[in-house]
CSV table of C-alpha atoms and ligand atoms in Angstrom, one decimal:
chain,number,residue,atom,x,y,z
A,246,UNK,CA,61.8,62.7,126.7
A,247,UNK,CA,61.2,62.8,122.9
A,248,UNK,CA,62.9,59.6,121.7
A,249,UNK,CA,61.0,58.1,118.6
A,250,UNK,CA,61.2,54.7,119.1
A,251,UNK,CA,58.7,54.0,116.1
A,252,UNK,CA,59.6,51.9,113.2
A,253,UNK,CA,60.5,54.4,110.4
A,254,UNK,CA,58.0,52.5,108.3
A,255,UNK,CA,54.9,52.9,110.7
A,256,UNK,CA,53.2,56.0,111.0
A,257,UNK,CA,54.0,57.0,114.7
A,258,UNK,CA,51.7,56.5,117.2
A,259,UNK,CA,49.7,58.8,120.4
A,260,UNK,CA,48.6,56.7,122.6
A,261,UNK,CA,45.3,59.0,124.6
A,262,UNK,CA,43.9,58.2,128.0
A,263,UNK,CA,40.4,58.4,130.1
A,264,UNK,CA,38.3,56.5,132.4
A,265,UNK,CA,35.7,56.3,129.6
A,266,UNK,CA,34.9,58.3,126.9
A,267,UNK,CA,35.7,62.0,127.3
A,268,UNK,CA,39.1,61.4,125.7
A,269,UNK,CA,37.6,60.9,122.6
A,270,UNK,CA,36.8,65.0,122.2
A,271,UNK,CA,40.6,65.8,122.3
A,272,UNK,CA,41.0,62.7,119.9
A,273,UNK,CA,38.2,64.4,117.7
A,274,UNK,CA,40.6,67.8,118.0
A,275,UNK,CA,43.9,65.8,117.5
A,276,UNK,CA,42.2,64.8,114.5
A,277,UNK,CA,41.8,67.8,113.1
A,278,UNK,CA,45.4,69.2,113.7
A,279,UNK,CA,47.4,65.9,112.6
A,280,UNK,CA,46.0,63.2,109.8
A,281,UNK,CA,48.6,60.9,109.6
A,282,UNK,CA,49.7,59.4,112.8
A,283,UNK,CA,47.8,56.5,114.1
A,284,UNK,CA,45.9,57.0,117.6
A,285,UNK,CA,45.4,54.0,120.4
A,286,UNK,CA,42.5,54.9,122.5
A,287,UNK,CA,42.7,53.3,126.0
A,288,UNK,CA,39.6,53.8,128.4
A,289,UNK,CA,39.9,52.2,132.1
A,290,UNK,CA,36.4,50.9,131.9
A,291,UNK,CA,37.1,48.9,134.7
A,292,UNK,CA,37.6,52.0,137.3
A,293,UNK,CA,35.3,53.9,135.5
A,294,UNK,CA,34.2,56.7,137.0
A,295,UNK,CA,36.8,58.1,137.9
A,296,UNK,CA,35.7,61.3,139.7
A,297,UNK,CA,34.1,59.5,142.3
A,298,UNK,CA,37.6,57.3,143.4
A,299,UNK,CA,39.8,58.2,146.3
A,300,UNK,CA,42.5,59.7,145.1
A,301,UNK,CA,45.4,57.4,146.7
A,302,UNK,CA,43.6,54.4,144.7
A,303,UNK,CA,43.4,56.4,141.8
A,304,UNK,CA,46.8,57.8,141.2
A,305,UNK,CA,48.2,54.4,141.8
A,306,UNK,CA,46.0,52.9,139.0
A,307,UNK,CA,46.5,55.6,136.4
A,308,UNK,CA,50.4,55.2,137.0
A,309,UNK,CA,50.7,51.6,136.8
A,310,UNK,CA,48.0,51.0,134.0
A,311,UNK,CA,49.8,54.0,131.6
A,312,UNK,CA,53.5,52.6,133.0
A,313,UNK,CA,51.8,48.9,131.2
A,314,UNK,CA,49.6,50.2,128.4
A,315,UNK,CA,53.0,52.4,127.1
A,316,UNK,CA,55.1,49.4,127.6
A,317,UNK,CA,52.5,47.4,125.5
A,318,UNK,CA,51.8,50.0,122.9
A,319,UNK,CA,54.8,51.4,122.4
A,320,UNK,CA,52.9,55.0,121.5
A,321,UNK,CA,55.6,58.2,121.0
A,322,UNK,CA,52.9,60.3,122.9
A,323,UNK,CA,51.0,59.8,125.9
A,324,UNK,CA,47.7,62.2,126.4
A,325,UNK,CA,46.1,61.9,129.5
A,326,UNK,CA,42.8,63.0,128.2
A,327,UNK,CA,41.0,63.2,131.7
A,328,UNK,CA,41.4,66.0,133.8
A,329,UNK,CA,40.6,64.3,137.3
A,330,UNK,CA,43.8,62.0,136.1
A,331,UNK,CA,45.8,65.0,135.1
A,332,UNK,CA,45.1,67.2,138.1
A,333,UNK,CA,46.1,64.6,140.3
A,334,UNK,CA,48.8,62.4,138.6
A,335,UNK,CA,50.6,64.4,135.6
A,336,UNK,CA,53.9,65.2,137.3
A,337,UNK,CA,54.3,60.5,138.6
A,338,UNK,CA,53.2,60.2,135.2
A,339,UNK,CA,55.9,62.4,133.5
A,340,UNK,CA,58.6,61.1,136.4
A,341,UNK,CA,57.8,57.2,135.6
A,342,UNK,CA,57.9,57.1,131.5
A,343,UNK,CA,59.9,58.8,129.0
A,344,UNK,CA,58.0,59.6,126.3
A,345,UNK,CA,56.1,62.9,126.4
A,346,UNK,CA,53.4,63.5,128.3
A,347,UNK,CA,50.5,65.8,127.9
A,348,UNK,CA,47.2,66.4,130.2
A,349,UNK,CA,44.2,68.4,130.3
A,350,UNK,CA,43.5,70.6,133.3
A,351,UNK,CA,40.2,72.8,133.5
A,352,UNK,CA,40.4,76.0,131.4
A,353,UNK,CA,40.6,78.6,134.3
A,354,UNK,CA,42.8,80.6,132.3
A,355,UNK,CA,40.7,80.8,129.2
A,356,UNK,CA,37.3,81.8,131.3
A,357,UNK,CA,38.8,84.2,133.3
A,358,UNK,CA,40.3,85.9,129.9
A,359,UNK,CA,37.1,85.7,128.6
A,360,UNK,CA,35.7,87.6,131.8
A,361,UNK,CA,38.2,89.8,131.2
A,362,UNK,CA,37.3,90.8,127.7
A,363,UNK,CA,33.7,91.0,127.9
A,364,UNK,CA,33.5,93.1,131.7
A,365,UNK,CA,32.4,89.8,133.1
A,366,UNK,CA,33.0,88.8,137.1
A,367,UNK,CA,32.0,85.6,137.3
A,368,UNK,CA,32.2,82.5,135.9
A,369,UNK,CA,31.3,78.6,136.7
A,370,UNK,CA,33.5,75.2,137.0
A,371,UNK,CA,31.7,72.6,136.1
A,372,UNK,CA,33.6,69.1,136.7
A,373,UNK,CA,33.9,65.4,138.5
A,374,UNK,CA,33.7,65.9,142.7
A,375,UNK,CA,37.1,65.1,142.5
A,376,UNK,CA,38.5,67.9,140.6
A,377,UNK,CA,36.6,70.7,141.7
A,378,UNK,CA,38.3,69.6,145.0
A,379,UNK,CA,41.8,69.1,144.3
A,380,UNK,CA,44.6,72.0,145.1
A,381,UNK,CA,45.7,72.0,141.5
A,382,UNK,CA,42.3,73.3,140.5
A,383,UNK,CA,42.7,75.6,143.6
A,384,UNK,CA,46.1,76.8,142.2
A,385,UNK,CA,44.9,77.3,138.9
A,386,UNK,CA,42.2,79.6,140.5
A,387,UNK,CA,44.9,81.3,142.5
A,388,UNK,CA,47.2,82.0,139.6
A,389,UNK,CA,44.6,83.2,136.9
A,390,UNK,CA,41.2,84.0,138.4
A,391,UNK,CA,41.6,85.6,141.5
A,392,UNK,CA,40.0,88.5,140.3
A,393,UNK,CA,36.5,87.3,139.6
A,394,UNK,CA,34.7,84.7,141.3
A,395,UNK,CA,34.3,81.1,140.1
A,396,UNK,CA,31.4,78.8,141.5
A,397,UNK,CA,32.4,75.5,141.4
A,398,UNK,CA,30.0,72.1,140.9
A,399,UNK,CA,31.2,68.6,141.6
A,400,UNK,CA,28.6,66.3,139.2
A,401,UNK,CA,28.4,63.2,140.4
A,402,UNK,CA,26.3,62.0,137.6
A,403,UNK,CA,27.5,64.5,134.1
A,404,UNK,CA,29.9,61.9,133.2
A,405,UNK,CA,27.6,58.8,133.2
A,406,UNK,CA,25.0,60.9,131.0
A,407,UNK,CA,27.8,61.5,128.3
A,408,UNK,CA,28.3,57.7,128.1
A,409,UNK,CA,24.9,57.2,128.2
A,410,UNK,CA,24.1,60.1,125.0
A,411,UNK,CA,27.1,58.8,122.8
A,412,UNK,CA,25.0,55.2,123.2
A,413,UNK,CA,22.3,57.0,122.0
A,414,UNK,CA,20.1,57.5,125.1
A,415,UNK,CA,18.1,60.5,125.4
A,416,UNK,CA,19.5,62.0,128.6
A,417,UNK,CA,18.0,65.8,128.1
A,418,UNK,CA,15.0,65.7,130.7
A,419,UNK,CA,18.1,64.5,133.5
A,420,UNK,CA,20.5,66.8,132.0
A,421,UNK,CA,18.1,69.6,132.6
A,422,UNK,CA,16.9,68.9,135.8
A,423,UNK,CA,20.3,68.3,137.1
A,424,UNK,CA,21.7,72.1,136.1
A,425,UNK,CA,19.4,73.8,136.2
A,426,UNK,CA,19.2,74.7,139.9
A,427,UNK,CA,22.9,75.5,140.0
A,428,UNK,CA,22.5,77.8,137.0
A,429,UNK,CA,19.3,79.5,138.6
A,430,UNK,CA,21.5,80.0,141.8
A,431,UNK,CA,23.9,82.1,139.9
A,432,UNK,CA,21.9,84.2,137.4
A,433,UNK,CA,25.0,86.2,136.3
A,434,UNK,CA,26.8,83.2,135.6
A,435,UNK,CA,27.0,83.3,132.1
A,436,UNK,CA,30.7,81.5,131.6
A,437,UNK,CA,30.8,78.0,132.1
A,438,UNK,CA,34.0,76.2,132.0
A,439,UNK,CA,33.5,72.6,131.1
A,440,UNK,CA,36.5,70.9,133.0
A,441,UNK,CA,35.9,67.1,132.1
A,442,UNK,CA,36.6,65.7,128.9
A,443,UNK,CA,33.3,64.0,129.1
A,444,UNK,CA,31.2,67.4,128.9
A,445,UNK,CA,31.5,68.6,125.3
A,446,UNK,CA,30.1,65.3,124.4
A,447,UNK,CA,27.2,67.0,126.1
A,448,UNK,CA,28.2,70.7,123.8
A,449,UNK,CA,25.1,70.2,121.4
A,450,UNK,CA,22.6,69.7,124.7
A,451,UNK,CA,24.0,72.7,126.4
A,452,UNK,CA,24.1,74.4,123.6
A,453,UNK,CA,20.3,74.2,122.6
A,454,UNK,CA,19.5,73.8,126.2
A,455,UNK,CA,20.9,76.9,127.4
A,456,UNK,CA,21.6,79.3,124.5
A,457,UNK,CA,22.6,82.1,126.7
A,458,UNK,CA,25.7,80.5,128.3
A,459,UNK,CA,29.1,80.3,126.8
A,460,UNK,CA,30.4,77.0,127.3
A,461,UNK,CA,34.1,76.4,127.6
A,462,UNK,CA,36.3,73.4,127.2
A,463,UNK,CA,40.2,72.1,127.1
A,464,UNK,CA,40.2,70.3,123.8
A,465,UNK,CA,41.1,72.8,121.2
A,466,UNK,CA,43.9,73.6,123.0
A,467,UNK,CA,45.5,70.7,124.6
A,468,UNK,CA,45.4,69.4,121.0
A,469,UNK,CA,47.3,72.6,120.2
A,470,UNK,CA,50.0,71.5,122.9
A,471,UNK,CA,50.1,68.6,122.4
A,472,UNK,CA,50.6,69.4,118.2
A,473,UNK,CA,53.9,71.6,119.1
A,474,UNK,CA,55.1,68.9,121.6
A,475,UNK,CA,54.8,66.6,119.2
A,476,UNK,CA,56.1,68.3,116.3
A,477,UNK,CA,59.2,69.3,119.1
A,478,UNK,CA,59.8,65.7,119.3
A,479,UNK,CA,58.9,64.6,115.2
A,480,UNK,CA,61.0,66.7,112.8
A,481,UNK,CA,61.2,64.3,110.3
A,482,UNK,CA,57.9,64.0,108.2
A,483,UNK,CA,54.8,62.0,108.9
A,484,UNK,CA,54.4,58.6,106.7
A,485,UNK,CA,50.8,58.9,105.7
A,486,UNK,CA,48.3,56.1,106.9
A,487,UNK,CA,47.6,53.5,104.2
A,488,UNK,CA,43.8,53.7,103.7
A,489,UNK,CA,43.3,56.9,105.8
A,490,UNK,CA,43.3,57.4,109.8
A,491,UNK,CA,43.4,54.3,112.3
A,492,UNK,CA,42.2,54.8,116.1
A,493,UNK,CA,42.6,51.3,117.8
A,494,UNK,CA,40.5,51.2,120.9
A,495,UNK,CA,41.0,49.1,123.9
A,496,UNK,CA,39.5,49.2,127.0
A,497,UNK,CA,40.1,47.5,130.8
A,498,UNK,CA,36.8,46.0,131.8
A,499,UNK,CA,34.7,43.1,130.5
A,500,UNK,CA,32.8,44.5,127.9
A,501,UNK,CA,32.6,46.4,125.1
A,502,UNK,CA,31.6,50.1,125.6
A,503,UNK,CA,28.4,50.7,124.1
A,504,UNK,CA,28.5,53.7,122.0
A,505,UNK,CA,32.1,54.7,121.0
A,506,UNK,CA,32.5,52.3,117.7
A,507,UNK,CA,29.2,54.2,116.4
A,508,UNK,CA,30.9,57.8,117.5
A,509,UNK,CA,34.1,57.2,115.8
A,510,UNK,CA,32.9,55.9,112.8
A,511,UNK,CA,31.0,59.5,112.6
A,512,UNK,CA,34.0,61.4,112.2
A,513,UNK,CA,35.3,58.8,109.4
A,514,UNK,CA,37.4,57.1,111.3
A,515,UNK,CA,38.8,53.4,110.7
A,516,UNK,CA,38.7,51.7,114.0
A,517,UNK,CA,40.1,48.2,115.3
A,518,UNK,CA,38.9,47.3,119.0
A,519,UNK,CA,40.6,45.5,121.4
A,520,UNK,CA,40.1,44.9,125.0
A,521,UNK,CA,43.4,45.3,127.4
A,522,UNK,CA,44.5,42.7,129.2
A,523,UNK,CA,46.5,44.3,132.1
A,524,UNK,CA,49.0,41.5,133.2
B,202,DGL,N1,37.0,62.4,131.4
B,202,DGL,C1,37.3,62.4,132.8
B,202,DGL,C2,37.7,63.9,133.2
B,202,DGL,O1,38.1,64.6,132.4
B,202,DGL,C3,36.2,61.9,133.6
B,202,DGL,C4,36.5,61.3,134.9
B,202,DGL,C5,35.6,60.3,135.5
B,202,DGL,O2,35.7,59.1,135.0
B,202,DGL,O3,34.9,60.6,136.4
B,202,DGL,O4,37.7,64.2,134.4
């Protein structure tokens, strides 16, 4: 683990991993922590979503297309930006490459802390159907919040709105209607951990769509992590970028992702796009 392969001329490279788009909210917080390595974005359109996948098909597919795409890119970082991925693959992952790997798991830890401070006993899981389900989230309840209760909901559909409101759509009138009924279930539900990197694409909408909640998410610190993991592994200093911050994007299906150029070119960043032609 840790080799730096990189040319010394290049600036190194993180290669960060989803089924779609939610990966690009750790890249937003990567971005804030470390300006001058260069980022490849690789989405597995092709088995998007992943939530709804059986999970021996799935770990399969995340294994082999990292195994290639690392191969291929030759990144110094892997970040599997998707916890459905993570919850169920993190440990073949780490056994089959050897650069380091980091992944994002729901932020049980941080919610029930935040329960903690402010007398709260209960808070609510909000994630794919696959990960609410899986025994590392039910490990992850067992080790940090045993102590208050956490109501879990599997969305089926959360994920597909986040696409669809990075490409512009206005998906507030199904965003509504879709949480609501959990949320009026569970009137002292006031936490919310968002535990898909899809959701705080979604933050604004939550936000001014239920002010009273506090809404929780992964990014902030995975990209811590994955900043001390990386700086573990990269003593010597970073080459700046010429001409500022490159994300390359590729993706696995036929075409283009609708939304994602428009998204990254928000936050000022340079972007090259590429589909990924597995072999
Ligand atoms: N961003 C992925 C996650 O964090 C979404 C999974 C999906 O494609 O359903 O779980």
């Amino acid at each position: 683990m840790g080799s730096t392969t990189h040319d010394a001329h290049q600036p190194p490279s993180i290669l960060i991993f989803d089924s779609g788009a939610g990966g690009l909210s750790i890249l937003q917080e990567m971005r804030r922590k470390l300006t001058g390595e260069h980022f490849d974005y690789l989405m597995d359109t092709a088995f998007f979503p992943y939530g709804n996948q059986r999970d021996s098909v799935l770990e399969k597919r995340i294994v082999e297309l990292c195994v290639t795409a690392v191969a291929k890119l030759k990144p110094d970082m892997l970040i599997l930006a998707c916890n459905t991925a993570s919850t169920l693959a993190l440990p073949h992952l780490r056994a089959a490459l050897e650069i380091p790997v980091v992944g994002v798991v729901p932020a049980i830890r941080v919610a029930a802390g935040y329960c903690d401070l402010n007398g709260l006993s209960e808070f609510g899981l909000l994630a794919t159907p696959a990960t609410v389900q899986r025994s590392y989230t039910d490990q992850l309840i067992e080790d940090f919040a045993s102590h208050v209760t956490v109501h879990r909901f599997g969305s089926p559909i959360l994920v597909s709105l986040a696409e669809r409101h990075i490409a512009g759509e206005n998906v507030v009138p199904m965003l509504s209607e879709h949480l609501q009924p959990w949320l009026d279930q569970h009137p002292d539900m006031k936490t919310i951990v968002l535990g898909c990197t899809h959701y705080p694409l979604l933050r604004e909408l939550f936000e001014s769509l239920w002010p009273q909640h506090t809404w929780i998410d992964s990014g902030e610190a995975v990209a811590r992590q994955a900043q001390k993991v990386w700086r573990q592994a990269h003593t010597e200093p970073t080459p700046s970028a010429v001409g500022g911050p490159t994300t390359h994007l590729h993706w696995t299906g036929l075409d283009e992702p609708s939304g994602i150029r428009a998204y990254l070119s928000e936050f000022g960043e340079q972007t090259q796009i590429a589909s990924f032609s597995e072999p």
